[in-house]
Amino acid sequence: MKKKLFSTILLSAVATMATAEGYDYLTIKQQDGTITRLPATGVTITFDGENLTATAAGSTTKLALTTLSTMQFTTDEATSVASVASSAITVRVTGRQLCVSTPEDATVIISNLQGMPLGQYRVGSGSSTVATLKPGLYIIKVNNKTTKIQVR
């Protein structure tokens, strides 16, 4: 069973690596519903017996093969923040409005891709419309969690 799962994931990784160009993220979903997204550019995937290790942009994720549900390359993360989903914080774009939901007060910092802050906002618990943004790519930091969004 483990060899078959390992072989399937390995073949899937090799097959999808050839088509990773043009995708923004490697998205890994575990059986418990946890989703991990890593930048697809420069991603490396290795296997060491019973674990998958994915490294991208200085971030390394190690997961047991037996916990994996799916692994695929994706282009869109504008409607959720994988790194903050586990802490019950969500970030989404509705039209051109940046909306943040958080169970506690939070600081939201909007930056351009060069890291230059464009605005800092304090939001209370619950759902808040933070700002109306021009089309483009932005880095959003909610407390100590960071993600990239695209406004079209």
PDB file of C-alpha atoms in Angstrom:
ATOM      1  CA  MET A   1       0.000   0.000   0.000  1.00  0.00           C
ATOM      2  CA  LYS A   2       2.777   2.451   0.955  1.00  0.00           C
ATOM      3  CA  LYS A   3       4.787   1.605  -2.161  1.00  0.00           C
ATOM      4  CA  LYS A   4       1.746   2.145  -4.367  1.00  0.00           C
ATOM      5  CA  LEU A   5       0.949   5.493  -2.710  1.00  0.00           C
ATOM      6  CA  PHE A   6       4.588   6.562  -2.960  1.00  0.00           C
ATOM      7  CA  SER A   7       4.750   5.550  -6.626  1.00  0.00           C
ATOM      8  CA  THR A   8       1.523   7.378  -7.436  1.00  0.00           C
ATOM      9  CA  ILE A   9       2.679  10.577  -5.756  1.00  0.00           C
ATOM     10  CA  LEU A  10       6.125  10.341  -7.303  1.00  0.00           C
ATOM     11  CA  LEU A  11       4.725   9.847 -10.804  1.00  0.00           C
ATOM     12  CA  SER A  12       2.228  12.636 -10.223  1.00  0.00           C
ATOM     13  CA  ALA A  13       4.986  14.984  -9.078  1.00  0.00           C
ATOM     14  CA  VAL A  14       7.217  14.143 -12.036  1.00  0.00           C
ATOM     15  CA  ALA A  15       4.355  14.484 -14.507  1.00  0.00           C
ATOM     16  CA  THR A  16       3.157  17.787 -13.087  1.00  0.00           C
ATOM     17  CA  MET A  17       6.644  19.290 -12.743  1.00  0.00           C
ATOM     18  CA  ALA A  18       6.817  19.355 -16.517  1.00  0.00           C
ATOM     19  CA  THR A  19       3.639  21.458 -16.591  1.00  0.00           C
ATOM     20  CA  ALA A  20       4.309  23.616 -13.495  1.00  0.00           C
ATOM     21  CA  GLU A  21       5.396  26.570 -15.601  1.00  0.00           C
ATOM     22  CA  GLY A  22       2.619  29.129 -15.673  1.00  0.00           C
ATOM     23  CA  TYR A  23       1.198  28.096 -12.307  1.00  0.00           C
ATOM     24  CA  ASP A  24       1.580  30.180  -9.141  1.00  0.00           C
ATOM     25  CA  TYR A  25       1.301  27.589  -6.363  1.00  0.00           C
ATOM     26  CA  LEU A  26       1.894  23.967  -5.454  1.00  0.00           C
ATOM     27  CA  THR A  27      -1.253  23.127  -3.477  1.00  0.00           C
ATOM     28  CA  ILE A  28      -1.173  20.100  -1.181  1.00  0.00           C
ATOM     29  CA  LYS A  29      -4.371  18.917   0.504  1.00  0.00           C
ATOM     30  CA  GLN A  30      -4.206  16.493   3.404  1.00  0.00           C
ATOM     31  CA  GLN A  31      -6.895  13.983   4.351  1.00  0.00           C
ATOM     32  CA  ASP A  32      -7.954  16.135   7.342  1.00  0.00           C
ATOM     33  CA  GLY A  33      -8.710  19.039   4.964  1.00  0.00           C
ATOM     34  CA  THR A  34      -5.575  21.068   5.730  1.00  0.00           C
ATOM     35  CA  ILE A  35      -4.337  22.895   2.635  1.00  0.00           C
ATOM     36  CA  THR A  36      -0.732  23.988   2.176  1.00  0.00           C
ATOM     37  CA  ARG A  37       0.302  26.274  -0.692  1.00  0.00           C
ATOM     38  CA  LEU A  38       3.885  26.966  -1.715  1.00  0.00           C
ATOM     39  CA  PRO A  39       5.065  29.228  -4.539  1.00  0.00           C
ATOM     40  CA  ALA A  40       5.506  27.070  -7.646  1.00  0.00           C
ATOM     41  CA  THR A  41       8.549  28.975  -8.860  1.00  0.00           C
ATOM     42  CA  GLY A  42      11.656  27.076  -7.832  1.00  0.00           C
ATOM     43  CA  VAL A  43       9.749  24.436  -5.855  1.00  0.00           C
ATOM     44  CA  THR A  44      11.598  21.209  -5.126  1.00  0.00           C
ATOM     45  CA  ILE A  45       9.890  18.022  -3.998  1.00  0.00           C
ATOM     46  CA  THR A  46      11.777  15.166  -2.365  1.00  0.00           C
ATOM     47  CA  PHE A  47      10.711  11.904  -0.788  1.00  0.00           C
ATOM     48  CA  ASP A  48      12.480  10.224   2.135  1.00  0.00           C
ATOM     49  CA  GLY A  49      10.741   6.944   2.756  1.00  0.00           C
ATOM     50  CA  GLU A  50       7.422   7.894   4.313  1.00  0.00           C
ATOM     51  CA  ASN A  51       7.545  11.705   3.933  1.00  0.00           C
ATOM     52  CA  LEU A  52       7.220  14.326   1.228  1.00  0.00           C
ATOM     53  CA  THR A  53       9.355  17.448   1.624  1.00  0.00           C
ATOM     54  CA  ALA A  54       8.521  20.496  -0.515  1.00  0.00           C
ATOM     55  CA  THR A  55      10.760  23.558  -0.488  1.00  0.00           C
ATOM     56  CA  ALA A  56      10.047  26.919  -2.158  1.00  0.00           C
ATOM     57  CA  ALA A  57      10.996  30.521  -1.468  1.00  0.00           C
ATOM     58  CA  GLY A  58      12.902  29.568   1.685  1.00  0.00           C
ATOM     59  CA  SER A  59       9.917  27.737   3.177  1.00  0.00           C
ATOM     60  CA  THR A  60       9.999  23.977   3.752  1.00  0.00           C
ATOM     61  CA  THR A  61       6.984  21.753   4.374  1.00  0.00           C
ATOM     62  CA  LYS A  62       7.368  18.125   5.434  1.00  0.00           C
ATOM     63  CA  LEU A  63       4.284  15.870   5.340  1.00  0.00           C
ATOM     64  CA  ALA A  64       3.715  12.170   5.930  1.00  0.00           C
ATOM     65  CA  LEU A  65       2.725  10.474   2.655  1.00  0.00           C
ATOM     66  CA  THR A  66      -0.083   8.623   4.422  1.00  0.00           C
ATOM     67  CA  THR A  67      -1.818  11.947   5.233  1.00  0.00           C
ATOM     68  CA  LEU A  68      -1.883  13.306   1.669  1.00  0.00           C
ATOM     69  CA  SER A  69      -5.103  13.565  -0.283  1.00  0.00           C
ATOM     70  CA  THR A  70      -4.152  15.597  -3.391  1.00  0.00           C
ATOM     71  CA  MET A  71      -1.233  17.568  -4.770  1.00  0.00           C
ATOM     72  CA  GLN A  72      -1.598  19.902  -7.741  1.00  0.00           C
ATOM     73  CA  PHE A  73      -0.339  23.134  -9.257  1.00  0.00           C
ATOM     74  CA  THR A  74      -2.835  26.025  -9.118  1.00  0.00           C
ATOM     75  CA  THR A  75      -2.992  29.646 -10.238  1.00  0.00           C
ATOM     76  CA  ASP A  76      -5.496  31.311  -7.914  1.00  0.00           C
ATOM     77  CA  GLU A  77      -5.228  32.116  -4.235  1.00  0.00           C
ATOM     78  CA  ALA A  78      -7.194  35.351  -4.243  1.00  0.00           C
ATOM     79  CA  THR A  79     -10.156  33.966  -2.338  1.00  0.00           C
ATOM     80  CA  SER A  80      -8.349  32.395   0.601  1.00  0.00           C
ATOM     81  CA  VAL A  81      -5.202  32.471   2.643  1.00  0.00           C
ATOM     82  CA  ALA A  82      -3.841  29.013   3.192  1.00  0.00           C
ATOM     83  CA  SER A  83      -1.289  30.031   5.781  1.00  0.00           C
ATOM     84  CA  VAL A  84      -3.937  31.743   7.889  1.00  0.00           C
ATOM     85  CA  ALA A  85      -6.871  29.392   7.359  1.00  0.00           C
ATOM     86  CA  SER A  86      -5.806  27.232  10.292  1.00  0.00           C
ATOM     87  CA  SER A  87      -5.989  30.245  12.612  1.00  0.00           C
ATOM     88  CA  ALA A  88      -9.552  31.101  11.494  1.00  0.00           C
ATOM     89  CA  ILE A  89      -8.458  34.232   9.599  1.00  0.00           C
ATOM     90  CA  THR A  90      -9.630  34.563   6.012  1.00  0.00           C
ATOM     91  CA  VAL A  91      -8.737  37.117   3.369  1.00  0.00           C
ATOM     92  CA  ARG A  92     -10.720  37.475   0.160  1.00  0.00           C
ATOM     93  CA  VAL A  93     -11.249  39.898  -2.678  1.00  0.00           C
ATOM     94  CA  THR A  94     -14.809  40.740  -3.669  1.00  0.00           C
ATOM     95  CA  GLY A  95     -14.787  42.891  -6.761  1.00  0.00           C
ATOM     96  CA  ARG A  96     -12.027  45.339  -5.845  1.00  0.00           C
ATOM     97  CA  GLN A  97     -12.667  45.262  -2.102  1.00  0.00           C
ATOM     98  CA  LEU A  98     -10.286  43.539   0.294  1.00  0.00           C
ATOM     99  CA  CYS A  99     -12.262  41.739   3.017  1.00  0.00           C
ATOM    100  CA  VAL A 100     -10.774  40.193   6.166  1.00  0.00           C
ATOM    101  CA  SER A 101     -12.507  37.932   8.716  1.00  0.00           C
ATOM    102  CA  THR A 102     -10.781  37.286  12.011  1.00  0.00           C
ATOM    103  CA  PRO A 103     -11.875  35.986  15.421  1.00  0.00           C
ATOM    104  CA  GLU A 104      -9.924  38.752  17.196  1.00  0.00           C
ATOM    105  CA  ASP A 105      -8.647  42.282  16.572  1.00  0.00           C
ATOM    106  CA  ALA A 106      -5.944  42.352  13.910  1.00  0.00           C
ATOM    107  CA  THR A 107      -3.577  44.651  12.040  1.00  0.00           C
ATOM    108  CA  VAL A 108      -3.775  44.442   8.240  1.00  0.00           C
ATOM    109  CA  ILE A 109      -0.867  45.771   6.187  1.00  0.00           C
ATOM    110  CA  ILE A 110      -1.238  46.112   2.411  1.00  0.00           C
ATOM    111  CA  SER A 111       2.036  46.284   0.441  1.00  0.00           C
ATOM    112  CA  ASN A 112       3.034  46.263  -3.202  1.00  0.00           C
ATOM    113  CA  LEU A 113       5.169  43.404  -4.582  1.00  0.00           C
ATOM    114  CA  GLN A 114       8.340  45.346  -3.780  1.00  0.00           C
ATOM    115  CA  GLY A 115       7.305  45.289  -0.100  1.00  0.00           C
ATOM    116  CA  MET A 116       6.477  49.007   0.117  1.00  0.00           C
ATOM    117  CA  PRO A 117       3.574  49.504   2.562  1.00  0.00           C
ATOM    118  CA  LEU A 118       0.529  51.082   0.910  1.00  0.00           C
ATOM    119  CA  GLY A 119      -1.678  51.138   3.986  1.00  0.00           C
ATOM    120  CA  GLN A 120      -2.072  49.799   7.502  1.00  0.00           C
ATOM    121  CA  TYR A 121      -5.470  49.157   9.044  1.00  0.00           C
ATOM    122  CA  ARG A 122      -6.739  47.965  12.411  1.00  0.00           C
ATOM    123  CA  VAL A 123      -9.795  45.702  12.189  1.00  0.00           C
ATOM    124  CA  GLY A 124     -11.977  44.268  14.936  1.00  0.00           C
ATOM    125  CA  SER A 125     -13.141  40.706  15.257  1.00  0.00           C
ATOM    126  CA  GLY A 126     -15.613  39.506  12.650  1.00  0.00           C
ATOM    127  CA  SER A 127     -15.738  40.426   8.971  1.00  0.00           C
ATOM    128  CA  SER A 128     -14.436  43.794   7.751  1.00  0.00           C
ATOM    129  CA  THR A 129     -14.038  45.493   4.394  1.00  0.00           C
ATOM    130  CA  VAL A 130     -10.537  46.871   4.693  1.00  0.00           C
ATOM    131  CA  ALA A 131      -9.927  48.808   1.472  1.00  0.00           C
ATOM    132  CA  THR A 132     -10.883  49.257  -2.167  1.00  0.00           C
ATOM    133  CA  LEU A 133      -7.876  48.412  -4.325  1.00  0.00           C
ATOM    134  CA  LYS A 134      -6.835  49.163  -7.893  1.00  0.00           C
ATOM    135  CA  PRO A 135      -6.239  46.128 -10.145  1.00  0.00           C
ATOM    136  CA  GLY A 136      -2.874  44.551  -9.411  1.00  0.00           C
ATOM    137  CA  LEU A 137      -0.947  42.204  -7.138  1.00  0.00           C
ATOM    138  CA  TYR A 138      -0.628  42.907  -3.431  1.00  0.00           C
ATOM    139  CA  ILE A 139       0.995  41.388  -0.372  1.00  0.00           C
ATOM    140  CA  ILE A 140      -1.409  41.243   2.553  1.00  0.00           C
ATOM    141  CA  LYS A 141      -0.178  40.737   6.113  1.00  0.00           C
ATOM    142  CA  VAL A 142      -2.745  39.986   8.827  1.00  0.00           C
ATOM    143  CA  ASN A 143      -0.972  40.050  12.195  1.00  0.00           C
ATOM    144  CA  ASN A 144       1.988  37.706  11.528  1.00  0.00           C
ATOM    145  CA  LYS A 145       0.498  35.802   8.534  1.00  0.00           C
ATOM    146  CA  THR A 146       1.244  36.874   4.948  1.00  0.00           C
ATOM    147  CA  THR A 147      -0.284  36.073   1.552  1.00  0.00           C
ATOM    148  CA  LYS A 148      -0.398  37.442  -1.978  1.00  0.00           C
ATOM    149  CA  ILE A 149      -3.653  38.485  -3.656  1.00  0.00           C
ATOM    150  CA  GLN A 150      -4.637  39.639  -7.105  1.00  0.00           C
ATOM    151  CA  VAL A 151      -7.274  42.273  -7.763  1.00  0.00           C
ATOM    152  CA  ARG A 152      -8.669  42.195 -11.301  1.00  0.00           C
TER     153      ARG A 152
END
